[in-house]
mmCIF file of C-alpha atoms in Angstrom:
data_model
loop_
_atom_site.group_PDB
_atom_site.id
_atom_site.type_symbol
_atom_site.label_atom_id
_atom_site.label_comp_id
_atom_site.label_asym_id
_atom_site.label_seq_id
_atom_site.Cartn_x
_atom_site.Cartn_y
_atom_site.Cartn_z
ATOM 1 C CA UNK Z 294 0.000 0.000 0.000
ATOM 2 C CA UNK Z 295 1.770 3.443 -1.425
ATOM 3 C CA UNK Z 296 1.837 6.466 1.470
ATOM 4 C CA UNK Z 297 -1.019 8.236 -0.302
ATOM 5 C CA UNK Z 298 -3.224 5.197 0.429
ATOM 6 C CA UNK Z 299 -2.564 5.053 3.915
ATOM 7 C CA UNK Z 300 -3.219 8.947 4.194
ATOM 8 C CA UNK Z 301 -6.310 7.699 3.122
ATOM 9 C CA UNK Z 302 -7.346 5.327 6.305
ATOM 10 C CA UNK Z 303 -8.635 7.341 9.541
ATOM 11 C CA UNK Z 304 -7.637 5.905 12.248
ATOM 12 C CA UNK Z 305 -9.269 7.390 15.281
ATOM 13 C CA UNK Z 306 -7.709 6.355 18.747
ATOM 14 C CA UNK Z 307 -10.103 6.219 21.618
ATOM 15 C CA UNK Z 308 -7.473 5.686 25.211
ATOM 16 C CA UNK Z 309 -7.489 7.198 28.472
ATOM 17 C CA UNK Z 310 -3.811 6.561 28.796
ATOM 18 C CA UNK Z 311 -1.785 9.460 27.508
ATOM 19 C CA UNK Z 312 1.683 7.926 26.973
ATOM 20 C CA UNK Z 313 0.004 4.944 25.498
ATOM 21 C CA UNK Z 314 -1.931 6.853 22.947
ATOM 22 C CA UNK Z 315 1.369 9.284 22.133
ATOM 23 C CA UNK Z 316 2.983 5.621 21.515
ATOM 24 C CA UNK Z 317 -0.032 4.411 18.872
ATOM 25 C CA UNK Z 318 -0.886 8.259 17.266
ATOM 26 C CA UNK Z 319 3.405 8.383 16.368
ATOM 27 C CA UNK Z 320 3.879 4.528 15.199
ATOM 28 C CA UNK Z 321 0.482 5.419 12.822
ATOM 29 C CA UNK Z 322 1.236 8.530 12.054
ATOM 30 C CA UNK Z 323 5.355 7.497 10.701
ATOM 31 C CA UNK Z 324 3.324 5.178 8.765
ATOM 32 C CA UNK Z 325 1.497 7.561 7.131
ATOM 33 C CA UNK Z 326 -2.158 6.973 8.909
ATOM 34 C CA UNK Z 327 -4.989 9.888 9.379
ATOM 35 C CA UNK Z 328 -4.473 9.499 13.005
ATOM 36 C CA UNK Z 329 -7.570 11.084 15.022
ATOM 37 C CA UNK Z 330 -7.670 10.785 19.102
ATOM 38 C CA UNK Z 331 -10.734 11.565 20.961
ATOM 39 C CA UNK Z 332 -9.796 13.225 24.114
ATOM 40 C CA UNK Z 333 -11.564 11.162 27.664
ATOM 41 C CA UNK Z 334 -12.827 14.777 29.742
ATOM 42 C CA UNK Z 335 -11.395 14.619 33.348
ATOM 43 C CA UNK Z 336 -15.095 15.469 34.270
ATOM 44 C CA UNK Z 337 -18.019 16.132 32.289
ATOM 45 C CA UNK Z 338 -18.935 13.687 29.393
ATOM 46 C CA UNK Z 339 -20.245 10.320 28.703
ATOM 47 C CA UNK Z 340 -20.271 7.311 26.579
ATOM 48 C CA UNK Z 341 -23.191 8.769 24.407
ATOM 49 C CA UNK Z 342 -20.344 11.682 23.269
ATOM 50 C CA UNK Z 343 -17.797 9.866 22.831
ATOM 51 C CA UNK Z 344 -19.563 7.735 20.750
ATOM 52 C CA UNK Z 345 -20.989 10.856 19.109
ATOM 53 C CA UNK Z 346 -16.905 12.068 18.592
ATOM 54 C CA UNK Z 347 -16.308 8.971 17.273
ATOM 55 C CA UNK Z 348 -18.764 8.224 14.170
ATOM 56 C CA UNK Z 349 -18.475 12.074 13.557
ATOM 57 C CA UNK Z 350 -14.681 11.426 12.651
ATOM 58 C CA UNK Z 351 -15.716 8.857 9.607
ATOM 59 C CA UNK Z 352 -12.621 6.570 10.742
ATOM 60 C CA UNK Z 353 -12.283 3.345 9.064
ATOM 61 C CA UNK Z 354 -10.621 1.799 12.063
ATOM 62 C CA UNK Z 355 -11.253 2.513 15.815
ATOM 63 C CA UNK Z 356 -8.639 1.365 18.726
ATOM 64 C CA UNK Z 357 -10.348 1.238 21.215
ATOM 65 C CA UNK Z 358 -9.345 0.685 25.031
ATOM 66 C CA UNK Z 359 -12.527 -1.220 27.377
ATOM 67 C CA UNK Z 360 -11.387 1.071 30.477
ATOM 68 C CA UNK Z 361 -11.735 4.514 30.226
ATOM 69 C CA UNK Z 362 -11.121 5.635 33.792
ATOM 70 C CA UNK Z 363 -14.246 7.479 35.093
ATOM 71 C CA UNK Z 364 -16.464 6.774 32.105
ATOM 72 C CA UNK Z 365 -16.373 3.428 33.058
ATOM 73 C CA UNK Z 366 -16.338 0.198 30.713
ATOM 74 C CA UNK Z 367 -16.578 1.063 26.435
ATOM 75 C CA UNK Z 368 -17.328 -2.791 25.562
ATOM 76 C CA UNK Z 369 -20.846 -0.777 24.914
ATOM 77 C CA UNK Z 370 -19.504 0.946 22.283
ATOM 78 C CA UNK Z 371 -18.236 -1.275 20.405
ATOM 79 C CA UNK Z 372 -21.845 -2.475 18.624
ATOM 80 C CA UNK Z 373 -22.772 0.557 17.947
ATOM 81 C CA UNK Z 374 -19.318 1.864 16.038
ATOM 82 C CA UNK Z 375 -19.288 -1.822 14.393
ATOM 83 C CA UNK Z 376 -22.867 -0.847 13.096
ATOM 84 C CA UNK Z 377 -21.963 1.959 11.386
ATOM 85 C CA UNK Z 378 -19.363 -0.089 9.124
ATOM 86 C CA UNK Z 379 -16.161 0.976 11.254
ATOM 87 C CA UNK Z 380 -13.579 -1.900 12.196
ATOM 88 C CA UNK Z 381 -13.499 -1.977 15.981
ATOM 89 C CA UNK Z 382 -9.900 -2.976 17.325
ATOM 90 C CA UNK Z 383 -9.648 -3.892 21.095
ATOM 91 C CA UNK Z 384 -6.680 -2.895 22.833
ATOM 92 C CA UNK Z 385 -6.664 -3.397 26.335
ATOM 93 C CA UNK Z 386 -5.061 -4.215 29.711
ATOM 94 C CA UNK Z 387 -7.969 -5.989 30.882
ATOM 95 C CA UNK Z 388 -6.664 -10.088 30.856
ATOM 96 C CA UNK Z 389 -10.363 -11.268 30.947
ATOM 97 C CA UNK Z 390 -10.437 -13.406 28.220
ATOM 98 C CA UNK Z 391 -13.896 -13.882 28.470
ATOM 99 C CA UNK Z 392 -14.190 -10.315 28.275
ATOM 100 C CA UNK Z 393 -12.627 -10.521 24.676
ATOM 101 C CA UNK Z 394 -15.044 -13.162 23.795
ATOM 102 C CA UNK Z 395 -17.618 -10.554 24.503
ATOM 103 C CA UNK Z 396 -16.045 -8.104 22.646
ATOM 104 C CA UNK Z 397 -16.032 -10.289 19.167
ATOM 105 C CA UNK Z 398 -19.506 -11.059 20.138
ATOM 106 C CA UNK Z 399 -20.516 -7.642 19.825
ATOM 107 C CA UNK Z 400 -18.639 -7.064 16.674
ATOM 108 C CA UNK Z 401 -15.003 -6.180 17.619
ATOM 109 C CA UNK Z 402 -12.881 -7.401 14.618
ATOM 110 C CA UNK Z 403 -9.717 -8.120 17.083
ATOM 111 C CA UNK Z 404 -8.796 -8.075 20.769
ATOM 112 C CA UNK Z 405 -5.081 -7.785 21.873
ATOM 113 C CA UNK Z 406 -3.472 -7.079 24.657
ATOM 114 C CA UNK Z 407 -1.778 -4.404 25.567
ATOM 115 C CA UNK Z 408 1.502 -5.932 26.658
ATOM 116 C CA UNK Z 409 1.933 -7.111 22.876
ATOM 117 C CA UNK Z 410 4.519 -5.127 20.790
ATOM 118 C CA UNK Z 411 3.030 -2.480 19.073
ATOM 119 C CA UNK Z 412 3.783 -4.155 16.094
ATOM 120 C CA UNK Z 413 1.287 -6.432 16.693
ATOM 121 C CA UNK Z 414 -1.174 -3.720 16.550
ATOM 122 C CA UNK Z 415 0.757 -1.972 13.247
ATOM 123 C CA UNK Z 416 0.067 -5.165 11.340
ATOM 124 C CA UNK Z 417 -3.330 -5.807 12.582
ATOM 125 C CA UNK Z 418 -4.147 -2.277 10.950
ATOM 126 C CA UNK Z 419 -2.402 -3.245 7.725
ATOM 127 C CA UNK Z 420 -4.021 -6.239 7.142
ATOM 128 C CA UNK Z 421 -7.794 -4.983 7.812
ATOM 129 C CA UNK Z 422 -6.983 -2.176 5.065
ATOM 130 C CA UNK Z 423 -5.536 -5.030 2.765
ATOM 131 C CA UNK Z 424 -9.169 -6.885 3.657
ATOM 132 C CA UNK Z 425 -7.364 -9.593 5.302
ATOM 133 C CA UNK Z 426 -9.014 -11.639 8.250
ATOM 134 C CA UNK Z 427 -7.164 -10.699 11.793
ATOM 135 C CA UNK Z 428 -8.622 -13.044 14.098
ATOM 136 C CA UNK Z 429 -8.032 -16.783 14.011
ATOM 137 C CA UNK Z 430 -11.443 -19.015 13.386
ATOM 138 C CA UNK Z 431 -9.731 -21.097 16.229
ATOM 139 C CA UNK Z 432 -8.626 -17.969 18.464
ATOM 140 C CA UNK Z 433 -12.438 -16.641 17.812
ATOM 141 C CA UNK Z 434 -14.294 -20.215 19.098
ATOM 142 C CA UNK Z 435 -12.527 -20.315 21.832
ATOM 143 C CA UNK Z 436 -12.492 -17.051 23.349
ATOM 144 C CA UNK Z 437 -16.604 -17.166 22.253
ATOM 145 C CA UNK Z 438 -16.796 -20.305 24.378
ATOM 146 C CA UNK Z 439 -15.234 -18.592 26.940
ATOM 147 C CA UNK Z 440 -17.386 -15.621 27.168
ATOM 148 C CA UNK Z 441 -20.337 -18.171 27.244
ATOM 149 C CA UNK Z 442 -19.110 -20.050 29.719
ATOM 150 C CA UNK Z 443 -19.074 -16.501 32.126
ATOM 151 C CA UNK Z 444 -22.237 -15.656 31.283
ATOM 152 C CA UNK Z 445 -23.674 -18.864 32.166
ATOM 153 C CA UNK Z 446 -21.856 -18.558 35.648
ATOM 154 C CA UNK Z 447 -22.458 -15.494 36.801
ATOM 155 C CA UNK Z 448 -26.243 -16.563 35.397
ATOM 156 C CA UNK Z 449 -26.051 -19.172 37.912
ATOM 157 C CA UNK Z 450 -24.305 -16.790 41.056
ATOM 158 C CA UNK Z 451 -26.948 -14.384 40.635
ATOM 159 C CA UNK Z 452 -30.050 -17.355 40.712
ATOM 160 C CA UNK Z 453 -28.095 -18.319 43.924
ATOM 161 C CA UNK Z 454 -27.968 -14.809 45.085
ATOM 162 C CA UNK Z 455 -31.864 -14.761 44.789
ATOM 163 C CA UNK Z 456 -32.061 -17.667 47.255
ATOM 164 C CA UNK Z 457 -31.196 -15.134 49.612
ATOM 165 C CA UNK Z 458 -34.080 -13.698 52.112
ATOM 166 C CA UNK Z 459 -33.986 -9.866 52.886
ATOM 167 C CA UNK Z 460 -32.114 -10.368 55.765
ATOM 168 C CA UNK Z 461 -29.337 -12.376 54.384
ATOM 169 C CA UNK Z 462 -29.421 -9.898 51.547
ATOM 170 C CA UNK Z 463 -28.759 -6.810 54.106
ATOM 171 C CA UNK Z 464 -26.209 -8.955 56.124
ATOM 172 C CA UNK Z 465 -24.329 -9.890 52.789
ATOM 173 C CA UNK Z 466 -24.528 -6.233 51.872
ATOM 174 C CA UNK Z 467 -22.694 -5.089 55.130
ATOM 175 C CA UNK Z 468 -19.992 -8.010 54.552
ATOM 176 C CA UNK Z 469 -19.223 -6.544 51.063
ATOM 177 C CA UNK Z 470 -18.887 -3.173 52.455
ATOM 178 C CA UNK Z 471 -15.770 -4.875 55.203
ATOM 179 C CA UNK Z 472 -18.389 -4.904 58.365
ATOM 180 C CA UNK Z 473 -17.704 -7.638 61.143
ATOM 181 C CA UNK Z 474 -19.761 -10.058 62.496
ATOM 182 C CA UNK Z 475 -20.175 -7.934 65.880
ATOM 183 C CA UNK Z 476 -20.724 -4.913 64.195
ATOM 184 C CA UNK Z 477 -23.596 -6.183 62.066
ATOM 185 C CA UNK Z 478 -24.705 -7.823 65.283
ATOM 186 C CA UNK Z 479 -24.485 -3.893 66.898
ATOM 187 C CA UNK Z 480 -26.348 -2.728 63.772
ATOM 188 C CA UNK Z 481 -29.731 -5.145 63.831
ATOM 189 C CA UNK Z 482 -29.629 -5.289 67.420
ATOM 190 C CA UNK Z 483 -28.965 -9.196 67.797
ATOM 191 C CA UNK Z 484 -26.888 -11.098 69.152
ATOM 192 C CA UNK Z 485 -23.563 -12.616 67.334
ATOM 193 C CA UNK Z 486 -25.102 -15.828 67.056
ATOM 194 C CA UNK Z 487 -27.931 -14.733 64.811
ATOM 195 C CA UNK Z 488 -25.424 -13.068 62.695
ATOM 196 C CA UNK Z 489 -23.141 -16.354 62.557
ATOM 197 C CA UNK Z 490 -26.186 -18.171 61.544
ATOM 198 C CA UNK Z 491 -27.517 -15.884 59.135
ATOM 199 C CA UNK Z 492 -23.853 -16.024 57.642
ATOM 200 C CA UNK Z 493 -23.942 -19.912 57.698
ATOM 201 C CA UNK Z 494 -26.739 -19.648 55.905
ATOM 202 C CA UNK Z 495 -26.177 -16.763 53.119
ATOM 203 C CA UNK Z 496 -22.712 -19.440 52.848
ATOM 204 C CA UNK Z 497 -24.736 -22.692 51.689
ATOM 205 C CA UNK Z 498 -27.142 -21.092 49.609
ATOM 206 C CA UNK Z 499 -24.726 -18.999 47.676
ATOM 207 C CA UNK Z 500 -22.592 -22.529 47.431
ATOM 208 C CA UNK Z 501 -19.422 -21.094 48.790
ATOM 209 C CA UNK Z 502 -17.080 -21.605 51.965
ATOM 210 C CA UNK Z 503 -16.418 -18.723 53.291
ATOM 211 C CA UNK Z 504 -17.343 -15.112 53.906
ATOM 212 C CA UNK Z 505 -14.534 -14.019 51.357
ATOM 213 C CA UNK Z 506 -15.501 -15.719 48.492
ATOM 214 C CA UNK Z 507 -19.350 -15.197 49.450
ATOM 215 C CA UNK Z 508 -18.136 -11.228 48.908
ATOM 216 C CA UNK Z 509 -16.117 -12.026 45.404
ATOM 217 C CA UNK Z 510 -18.891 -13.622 44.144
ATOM 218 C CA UNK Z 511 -21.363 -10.509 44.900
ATOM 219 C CA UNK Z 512 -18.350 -8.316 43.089
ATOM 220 C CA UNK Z 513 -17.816 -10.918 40.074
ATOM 221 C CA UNK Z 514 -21.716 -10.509 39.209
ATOM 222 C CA UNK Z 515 -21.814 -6.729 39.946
ATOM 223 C CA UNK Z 516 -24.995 -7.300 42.280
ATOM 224 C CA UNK Z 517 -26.313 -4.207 43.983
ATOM 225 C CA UNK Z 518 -27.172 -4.406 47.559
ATOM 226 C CA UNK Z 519 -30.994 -3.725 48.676
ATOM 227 C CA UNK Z 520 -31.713 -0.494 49.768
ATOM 228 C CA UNK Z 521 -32.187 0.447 53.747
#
């Protein structure tokens, strides 16, 4: 591909890390790239105008990073961008390979990580201009079976979670937030025993062995305590 073509493939870089996105704008811009960077605001802003910054670019390719600090996770971005014809490159930090699975799902065309060389990413870019496939029918099934096999546990932690009566619910919500037995105990007014059985209880229902990995499994599923 001469210069001039290359000049003529946007690339628009959507990162929240600075020195990561000076490293990919100056690689794709030696190249000879239409390298575009949508700024993250450090307050003020959403997903809906970034998304907005991003179609109203016209790129042909998007690199896009899944954390973008105080926005929050972009995996919902990547549909709608993917939509609108744009090739969708995930480049991220996050080693959740489920996570990737989710992001081919949704239409991502690649997901790599970001301790690759940044070659990797170079020829990635090359070959989706050239029309060439970038992702591995193998590489693709697997990390698809992978994000299916998440969803269908976390499916099942959050049916276990609804075993849970509104008590257990309100004593699992004051173990997530780092309270003590006693001090839950001090809170509802009963005695430590109550508590411990409660605890025994929210334990066997939500199938795990301990108070620790009762709490991870609340944070792995993102469930929101009841309110007071």
């Amino acid at each position: 591909m001469t210069t001039a073509g290359r000049h003529e493939t946007r690339i628009v870089l959507v990162e929240d890390h600075t020195l990561f996105a000076d490293s990919l704008d100056m690689v794709f811009t030696v190249e000879g790239y239409d390298v575009r960077r949508i700024a993250i605001p450090d307050e003020g802003g959403s997903m809906a105008s970034i998304l907005s910054a991003i179609l109203a670019s016209h790129p042909r390719i998007v690199l896009l990073d899944l954390d973008l600090g105080r926005l929050g996770d972009a995996t919902r971005l990547i549909g709608p961008i993917a939509r609108a014809g744009v090739n969708v490159v995930v480049v991220t930090a996050s080693p959740d390979r489920g996570r990737w699975g989710e992001c081919l799902r949704l239409g991502a065309r690649k997901v790599i990580s970001k301790s690759r060389p940044l070659t990797e990413i170079l020829s990635t870019v090359r070959r989706l201009v050239q029309g060439l496939p970038v992702t591995d029918v193998a590489e693709r099934e697997e990390l698809l079976q992978l994000w299916h096999q998440e969803r269908s546990d976390k499916q099942a932690a959050r049916e276990r979670l609804d075993r849970l009566t509104q008590r257990e619910r309100e004593v699992l919500a004051m173990l997530v937030k780092g309270r003590a037995v006693r001090d839950i105990a001090a809170d509802k007014v009963v005695s430590e025993a109550t508590v411990r059985t409660q605890v025994k209880s929210i334990l066997s229902k939500l199938e795990v062995s301990s108070q620790l990995a009762a709490v991870g499994l609340a944070h792995h599923v993102g469930w929101v305590p009841p309110p007071h």
